[in-house]
Structure formats: structure tokens, C-alpha cells
PDB file of C-alpha atoms in Angstrom:
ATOM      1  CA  UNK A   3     -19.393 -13.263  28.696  1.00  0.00           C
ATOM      2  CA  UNK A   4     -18.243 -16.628  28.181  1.00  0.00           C
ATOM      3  CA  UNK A   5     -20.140 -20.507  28.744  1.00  0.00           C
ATOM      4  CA  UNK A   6     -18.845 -23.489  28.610  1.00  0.00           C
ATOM      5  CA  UNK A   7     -20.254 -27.676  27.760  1.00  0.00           C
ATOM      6  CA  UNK A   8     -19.096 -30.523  28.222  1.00  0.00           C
ATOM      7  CA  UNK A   9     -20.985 -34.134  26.865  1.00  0.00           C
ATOM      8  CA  UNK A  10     -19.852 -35.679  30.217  1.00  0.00           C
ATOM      9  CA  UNK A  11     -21.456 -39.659  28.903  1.00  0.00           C
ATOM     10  CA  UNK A  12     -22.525 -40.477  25.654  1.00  0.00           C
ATOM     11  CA  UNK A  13     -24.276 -43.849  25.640  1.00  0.00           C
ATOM     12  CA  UNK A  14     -25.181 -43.849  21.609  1.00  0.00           C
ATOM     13  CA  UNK A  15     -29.200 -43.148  22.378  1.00  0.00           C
ATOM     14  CA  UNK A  16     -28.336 -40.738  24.904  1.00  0.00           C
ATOM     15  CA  UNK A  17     -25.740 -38.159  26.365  1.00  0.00           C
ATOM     16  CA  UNK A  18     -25.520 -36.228  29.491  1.00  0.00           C
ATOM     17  CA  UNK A  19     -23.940 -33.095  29.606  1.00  0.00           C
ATOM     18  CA  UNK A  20     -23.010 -30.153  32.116  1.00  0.00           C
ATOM     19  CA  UNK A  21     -23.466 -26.681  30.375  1.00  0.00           C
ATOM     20  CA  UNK A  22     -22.986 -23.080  32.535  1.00  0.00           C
ATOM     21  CA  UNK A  23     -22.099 -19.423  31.502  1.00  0.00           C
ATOM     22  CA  UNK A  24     -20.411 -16.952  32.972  1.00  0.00           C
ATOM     23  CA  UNK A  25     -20.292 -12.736  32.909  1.00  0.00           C
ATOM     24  CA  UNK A  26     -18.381 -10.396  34.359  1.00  0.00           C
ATOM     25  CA  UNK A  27     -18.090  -6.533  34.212  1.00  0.00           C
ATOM     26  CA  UNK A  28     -14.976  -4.219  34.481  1.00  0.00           C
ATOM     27  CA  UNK A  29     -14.405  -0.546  35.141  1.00  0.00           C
ATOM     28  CA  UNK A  30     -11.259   1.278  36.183  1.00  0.00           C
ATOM     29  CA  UNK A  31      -9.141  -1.742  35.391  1.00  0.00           C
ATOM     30  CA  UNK A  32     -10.905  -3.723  38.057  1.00  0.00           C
ATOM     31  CA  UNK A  33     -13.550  -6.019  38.058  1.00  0.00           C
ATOM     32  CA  UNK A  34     -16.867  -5.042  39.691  1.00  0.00           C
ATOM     33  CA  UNK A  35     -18.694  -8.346  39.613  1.00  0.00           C
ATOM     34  CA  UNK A  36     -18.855 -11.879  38.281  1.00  0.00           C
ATOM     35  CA  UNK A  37     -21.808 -13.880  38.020  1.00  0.00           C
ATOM     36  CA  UNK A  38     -21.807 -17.614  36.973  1.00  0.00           C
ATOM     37  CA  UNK A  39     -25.089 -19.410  35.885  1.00  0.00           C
ATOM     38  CA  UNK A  40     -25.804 -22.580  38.031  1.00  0.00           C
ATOM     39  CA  UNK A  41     -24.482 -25.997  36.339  1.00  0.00           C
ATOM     40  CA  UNK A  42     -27.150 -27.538  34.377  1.00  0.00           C
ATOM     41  CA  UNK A  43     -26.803 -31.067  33.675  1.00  0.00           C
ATOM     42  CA  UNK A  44     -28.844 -32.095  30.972  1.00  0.00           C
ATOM     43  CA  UNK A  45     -29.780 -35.174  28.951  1.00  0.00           C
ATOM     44  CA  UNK A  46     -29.304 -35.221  25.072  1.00  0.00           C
ATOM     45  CA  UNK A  47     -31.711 -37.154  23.304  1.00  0.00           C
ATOM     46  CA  UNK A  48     -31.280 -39.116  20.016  1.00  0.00           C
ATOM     47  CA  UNK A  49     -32.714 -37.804  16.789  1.00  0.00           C
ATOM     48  CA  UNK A  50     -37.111 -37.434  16.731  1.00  0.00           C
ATOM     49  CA  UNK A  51     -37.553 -36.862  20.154  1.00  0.00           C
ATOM     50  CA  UNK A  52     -36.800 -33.359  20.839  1.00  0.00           C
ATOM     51  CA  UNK A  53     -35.045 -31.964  23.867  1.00  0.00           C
ATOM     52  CA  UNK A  54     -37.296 -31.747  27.383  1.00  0.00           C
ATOM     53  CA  UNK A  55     -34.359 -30.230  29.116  1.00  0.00           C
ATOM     54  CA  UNK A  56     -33.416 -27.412  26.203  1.00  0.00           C
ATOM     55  CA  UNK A  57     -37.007 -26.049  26.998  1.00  0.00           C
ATOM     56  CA  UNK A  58     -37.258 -26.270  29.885  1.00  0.00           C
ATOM     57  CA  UNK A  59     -33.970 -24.208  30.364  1.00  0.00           C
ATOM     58  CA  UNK A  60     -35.392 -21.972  27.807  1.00  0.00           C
ATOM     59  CA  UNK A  61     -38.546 -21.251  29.302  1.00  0.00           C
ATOM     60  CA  UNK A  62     -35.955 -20.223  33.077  1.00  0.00           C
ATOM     61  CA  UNK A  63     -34.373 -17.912  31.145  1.00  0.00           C
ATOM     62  CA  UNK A  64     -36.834 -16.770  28.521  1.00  0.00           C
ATOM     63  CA  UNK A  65     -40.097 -16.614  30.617  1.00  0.00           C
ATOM     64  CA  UNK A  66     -41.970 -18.590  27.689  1.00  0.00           C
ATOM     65  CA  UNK A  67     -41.527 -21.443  25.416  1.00  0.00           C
ATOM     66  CA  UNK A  68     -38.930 -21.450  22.739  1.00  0.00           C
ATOM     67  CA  UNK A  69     -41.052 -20.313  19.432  1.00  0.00           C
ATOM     68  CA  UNK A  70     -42.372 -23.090  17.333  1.00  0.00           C
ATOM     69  CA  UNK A  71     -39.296 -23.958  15.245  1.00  0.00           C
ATOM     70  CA  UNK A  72     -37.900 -27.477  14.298  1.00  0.00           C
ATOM     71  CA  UNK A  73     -37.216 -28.662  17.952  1.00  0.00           C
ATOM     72  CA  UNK A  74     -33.427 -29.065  19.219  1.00  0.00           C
ATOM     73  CA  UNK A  75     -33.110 -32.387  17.582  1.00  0.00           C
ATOM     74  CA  UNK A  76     -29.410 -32.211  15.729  1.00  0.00           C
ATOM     75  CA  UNK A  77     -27.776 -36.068  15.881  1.00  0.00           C
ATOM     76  CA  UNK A  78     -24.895 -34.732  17.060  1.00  0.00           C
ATOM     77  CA  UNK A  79     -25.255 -34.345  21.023  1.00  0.00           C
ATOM     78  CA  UNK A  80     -22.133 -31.650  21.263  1.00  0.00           C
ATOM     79  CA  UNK A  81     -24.327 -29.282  19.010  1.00  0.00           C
ATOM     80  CA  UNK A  82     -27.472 -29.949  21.202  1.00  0.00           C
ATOM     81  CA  UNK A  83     -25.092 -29.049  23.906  1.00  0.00           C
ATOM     82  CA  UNK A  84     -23.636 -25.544  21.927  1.00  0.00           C
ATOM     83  CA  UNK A  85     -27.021 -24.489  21.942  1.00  0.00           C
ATOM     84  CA  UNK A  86     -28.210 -24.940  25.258  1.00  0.00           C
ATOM     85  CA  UNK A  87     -25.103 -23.168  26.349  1.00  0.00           C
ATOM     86  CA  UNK A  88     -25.827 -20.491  23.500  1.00  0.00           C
ATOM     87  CA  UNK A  89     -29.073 -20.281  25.687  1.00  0.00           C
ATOM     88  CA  UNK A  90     -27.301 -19.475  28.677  1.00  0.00           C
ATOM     89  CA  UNK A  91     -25.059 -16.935  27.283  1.00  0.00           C
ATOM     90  CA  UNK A  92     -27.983 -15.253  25.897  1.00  0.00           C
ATOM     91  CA  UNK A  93     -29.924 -15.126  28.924  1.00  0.00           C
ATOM     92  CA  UNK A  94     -26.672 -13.960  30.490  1.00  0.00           C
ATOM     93  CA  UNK A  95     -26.086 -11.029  28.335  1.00  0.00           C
ATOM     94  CA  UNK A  96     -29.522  -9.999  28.522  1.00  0.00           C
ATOM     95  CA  UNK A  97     -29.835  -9.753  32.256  1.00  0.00           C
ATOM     96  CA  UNK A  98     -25.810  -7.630  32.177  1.00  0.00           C
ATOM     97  CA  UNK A  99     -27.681  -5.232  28.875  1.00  0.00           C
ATOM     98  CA  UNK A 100     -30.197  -4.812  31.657  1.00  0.00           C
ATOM     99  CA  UNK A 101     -28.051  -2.818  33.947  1.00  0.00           C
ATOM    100  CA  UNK A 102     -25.519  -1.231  31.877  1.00  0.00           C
ATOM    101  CA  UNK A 103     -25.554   2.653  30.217  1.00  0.00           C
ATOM    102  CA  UNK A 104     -24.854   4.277  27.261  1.00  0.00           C
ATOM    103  CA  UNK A 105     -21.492   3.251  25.852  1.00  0.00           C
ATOM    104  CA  UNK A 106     -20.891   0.408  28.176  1.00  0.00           C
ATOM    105  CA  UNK A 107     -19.428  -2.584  25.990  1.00  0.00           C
ATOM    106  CA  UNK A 108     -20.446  -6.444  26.595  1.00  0.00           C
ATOM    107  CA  UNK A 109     -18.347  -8.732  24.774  1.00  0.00           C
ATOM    108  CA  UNK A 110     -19.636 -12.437  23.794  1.00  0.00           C
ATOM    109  CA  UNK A 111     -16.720 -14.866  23.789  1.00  0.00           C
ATOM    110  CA  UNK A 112     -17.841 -16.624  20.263  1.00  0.00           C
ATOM    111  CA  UNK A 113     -19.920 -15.051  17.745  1.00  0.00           C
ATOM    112  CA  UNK A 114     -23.440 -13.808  17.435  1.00  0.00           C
ATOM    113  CA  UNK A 115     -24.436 -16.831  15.148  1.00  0.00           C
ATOM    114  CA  UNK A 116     -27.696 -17.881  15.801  1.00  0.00           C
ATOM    115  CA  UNK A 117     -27.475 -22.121  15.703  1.00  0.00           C
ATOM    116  CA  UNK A 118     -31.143 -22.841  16.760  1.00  0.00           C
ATOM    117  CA  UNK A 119     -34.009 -20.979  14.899  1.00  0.00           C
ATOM    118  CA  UNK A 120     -35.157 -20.634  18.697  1.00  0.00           C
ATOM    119  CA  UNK A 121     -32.702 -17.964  19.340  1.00  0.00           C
ATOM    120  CA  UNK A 122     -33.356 -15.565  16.331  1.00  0.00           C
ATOM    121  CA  UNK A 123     -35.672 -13.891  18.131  1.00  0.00           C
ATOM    122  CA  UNK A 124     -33.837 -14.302  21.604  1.00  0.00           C
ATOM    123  CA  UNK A 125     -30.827 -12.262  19.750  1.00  0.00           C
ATOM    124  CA  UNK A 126     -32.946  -9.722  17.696  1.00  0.00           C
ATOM    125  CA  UNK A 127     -34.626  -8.490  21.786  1.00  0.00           C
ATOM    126  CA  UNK A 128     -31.042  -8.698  22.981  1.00  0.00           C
ATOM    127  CA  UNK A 129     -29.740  -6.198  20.523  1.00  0.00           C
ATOM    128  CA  UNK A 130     -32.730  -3.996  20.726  1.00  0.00           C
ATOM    129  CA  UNK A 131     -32.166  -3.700  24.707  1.00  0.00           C
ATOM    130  CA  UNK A 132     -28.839  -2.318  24.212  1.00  0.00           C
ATOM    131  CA  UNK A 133     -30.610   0.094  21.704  1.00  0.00           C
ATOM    132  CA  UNK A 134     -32.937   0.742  23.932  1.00  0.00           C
ATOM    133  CA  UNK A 135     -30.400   1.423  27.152  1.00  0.00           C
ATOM    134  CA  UNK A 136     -29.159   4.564  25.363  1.00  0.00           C
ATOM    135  CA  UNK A 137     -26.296   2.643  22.928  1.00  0.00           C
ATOM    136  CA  UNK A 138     -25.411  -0.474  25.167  1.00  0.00           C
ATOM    137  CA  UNK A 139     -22.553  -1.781  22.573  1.00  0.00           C
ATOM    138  CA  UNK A 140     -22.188  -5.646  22.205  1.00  0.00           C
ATOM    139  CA  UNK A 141     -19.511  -7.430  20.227  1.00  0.00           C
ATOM    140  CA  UNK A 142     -18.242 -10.829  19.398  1.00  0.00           C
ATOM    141  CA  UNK A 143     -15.286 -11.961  19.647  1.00  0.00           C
ATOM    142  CA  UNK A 144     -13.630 -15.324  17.726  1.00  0.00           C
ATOM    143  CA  UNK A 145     -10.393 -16.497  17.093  1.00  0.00           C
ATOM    144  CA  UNK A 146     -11.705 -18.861  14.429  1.00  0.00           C
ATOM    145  CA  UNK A 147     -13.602 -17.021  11.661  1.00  0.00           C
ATOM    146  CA  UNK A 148     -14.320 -17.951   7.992  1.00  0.00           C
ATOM    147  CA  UNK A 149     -14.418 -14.495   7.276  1.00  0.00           C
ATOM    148  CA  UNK A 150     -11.843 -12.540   4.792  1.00  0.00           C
ATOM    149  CA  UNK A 151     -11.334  -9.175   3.035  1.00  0.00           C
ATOM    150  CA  UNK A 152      -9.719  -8.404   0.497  1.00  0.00           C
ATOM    151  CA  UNK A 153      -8.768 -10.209  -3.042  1.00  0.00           C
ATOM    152  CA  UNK A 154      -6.401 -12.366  -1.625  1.00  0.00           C
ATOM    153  CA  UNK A 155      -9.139 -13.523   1.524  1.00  0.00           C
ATOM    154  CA  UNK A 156      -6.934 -12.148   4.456  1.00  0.00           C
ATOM    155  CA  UNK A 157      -8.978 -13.523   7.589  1.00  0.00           C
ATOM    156  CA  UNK A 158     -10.428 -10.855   9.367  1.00  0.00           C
ATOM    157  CA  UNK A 159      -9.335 -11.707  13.115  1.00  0.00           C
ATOM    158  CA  UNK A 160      -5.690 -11.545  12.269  1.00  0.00           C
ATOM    159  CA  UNK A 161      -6.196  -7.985  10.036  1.00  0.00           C
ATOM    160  CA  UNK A 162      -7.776  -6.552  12.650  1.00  0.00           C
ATOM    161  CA  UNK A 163      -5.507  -7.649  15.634  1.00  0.00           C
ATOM    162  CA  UNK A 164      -3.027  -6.260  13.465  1.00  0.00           C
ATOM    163  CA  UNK A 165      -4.529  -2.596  12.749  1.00  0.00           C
ATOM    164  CA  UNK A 166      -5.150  -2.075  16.697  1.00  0.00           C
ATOM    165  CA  UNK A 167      -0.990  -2.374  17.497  1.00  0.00           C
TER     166      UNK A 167
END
């Protein structure tokens, strides 16, 4: 599971951007599908007005209205772009949880950080799907983490690559 964004013009009051996601599934050392989300292009408002296009994509993938949080309304049109992508993803990983079994793995490329109060609750139904499929497992993947063990704060990424060779 991987998405991708780009802020394709940024005019100052405005941006436009181009956001998609992307999942594919593996068995046997070959893969059995891929499935990419239609290009969205959206418009990224300035600061106060909200974010017509971040619901609206919501609501496609969702089925209702994001919940009743501050609206997507960050100054900073590359994060208002993250997290219509992190909407995408979501939606993505929910519809693969859908059809995998028990011990089946999906793996997010990024992290399961939340960015947008409006996908707490999008995450929190995600993980109780795989629960609910029998022990669908999910993990996150980064190679940029703020995380450490240890007294010394050895990043976690590079201890764990380093335990699995």
C-alpha cells in the first residue's frame, strides 16, 4: 500500500494538487493483483476556508462526511495534500482488509499516524476489520522514524533491520 501527492501549482491563495494510492497483494512470490485509485486533482485552499474537495473525497471513500473536527485547513498546502492522500490509502487498505484471511499481512508504506482528527476514527474501523477477518495483520513501515530504544536512543528502523539478517 503506497500513495503518492504532488502540489502541481501553488498560486499563494491557492494550490492544485494530484494525489492517488496504490495496493497490491502477493502470494507465492508473485503478485496477484494491483489496484491504483483514480488521480484526483484537487484544489488547496488558503487558511479559514476549509477544504470542499478533502470531503468530498472523504465522503467517496467513507460513505459519510468526515466527523465534525477542525476542518482540513493547515496553511501549508503539502500537508492538506498528505492528508487527502492519507485518505486514499485508508480507503485503500480498507477495501484490501476486506478480502483478505487470517494471517494475511497488509503493509502501509508510512506510518499509522493519524494527521487529521478526521481519520481517528477512519483508522480505529480499519484495525478492527482486520480483527474482525480472523487476525488480518497490518503494519507500517518508515524509513524515517523519531523513535529509539535503548539509553543511548538507537533508532528503531535501523535496530530492527539489523535483528532480521
Amino acid at each position: 500500500m503506497d500513495g503518492s501527492n504532488t502540489v502541481i501549482l501553488d498560486a499563494g491563495s491557492f494550490a492544485v494538487a494530484a494525489v492517488r494510492a496504490s495496493v497490491s497483494s502477493y502470494a507465492g512470490g508473485s503478485r496477484l493483483h494491483h489496484r491504483t485509485t483514480p488521480l484526483q486533482i484537487v484544489t488547496v485552499n488558503p487558511p479559514g476556508t476549509g477544504n470542499e474537495d478533502f470531503d468530498e473525497i472523504y465522503h467517496d471513500c467513507f460513505h459519510c462526511a468526515p466527523p465534525k473536527v477542525p476542518p482540513l485547513d493547515h496553511d501549508d498546502p503539502v500537508r492538506n495534500t498528505a492528508v487527502i492522500r492519507d485518505t486514499l490509502e485508508f480507503w485503500a487498505a480498507t477495501e484490501m482488509a476486506a478480502e483478505l484471511d487470517a494471517g494475511d499481512l497488509i503493509v502501509l508504506d508510512g506510518t499509522l499516524q493519524v494527521r487529521h482528527a478526521s481519520h481517528g476514527e477512519v483508522v480505529e474501523k480499519l484495525l478492527n476489520l482486520c480483527n474482525l477477518r480472523g487476525g488480518v495483520l497490518i503494519a507500517a513501515v518508515t524509513k524515517r522514524t523519531s523513535l529509539t530504544w535503548g539509553g543511548d536512543g538507537h533508532p528503531i528502523v535501523p535496530a530492527a533491520e539489523g535483528a532480521c539478517t
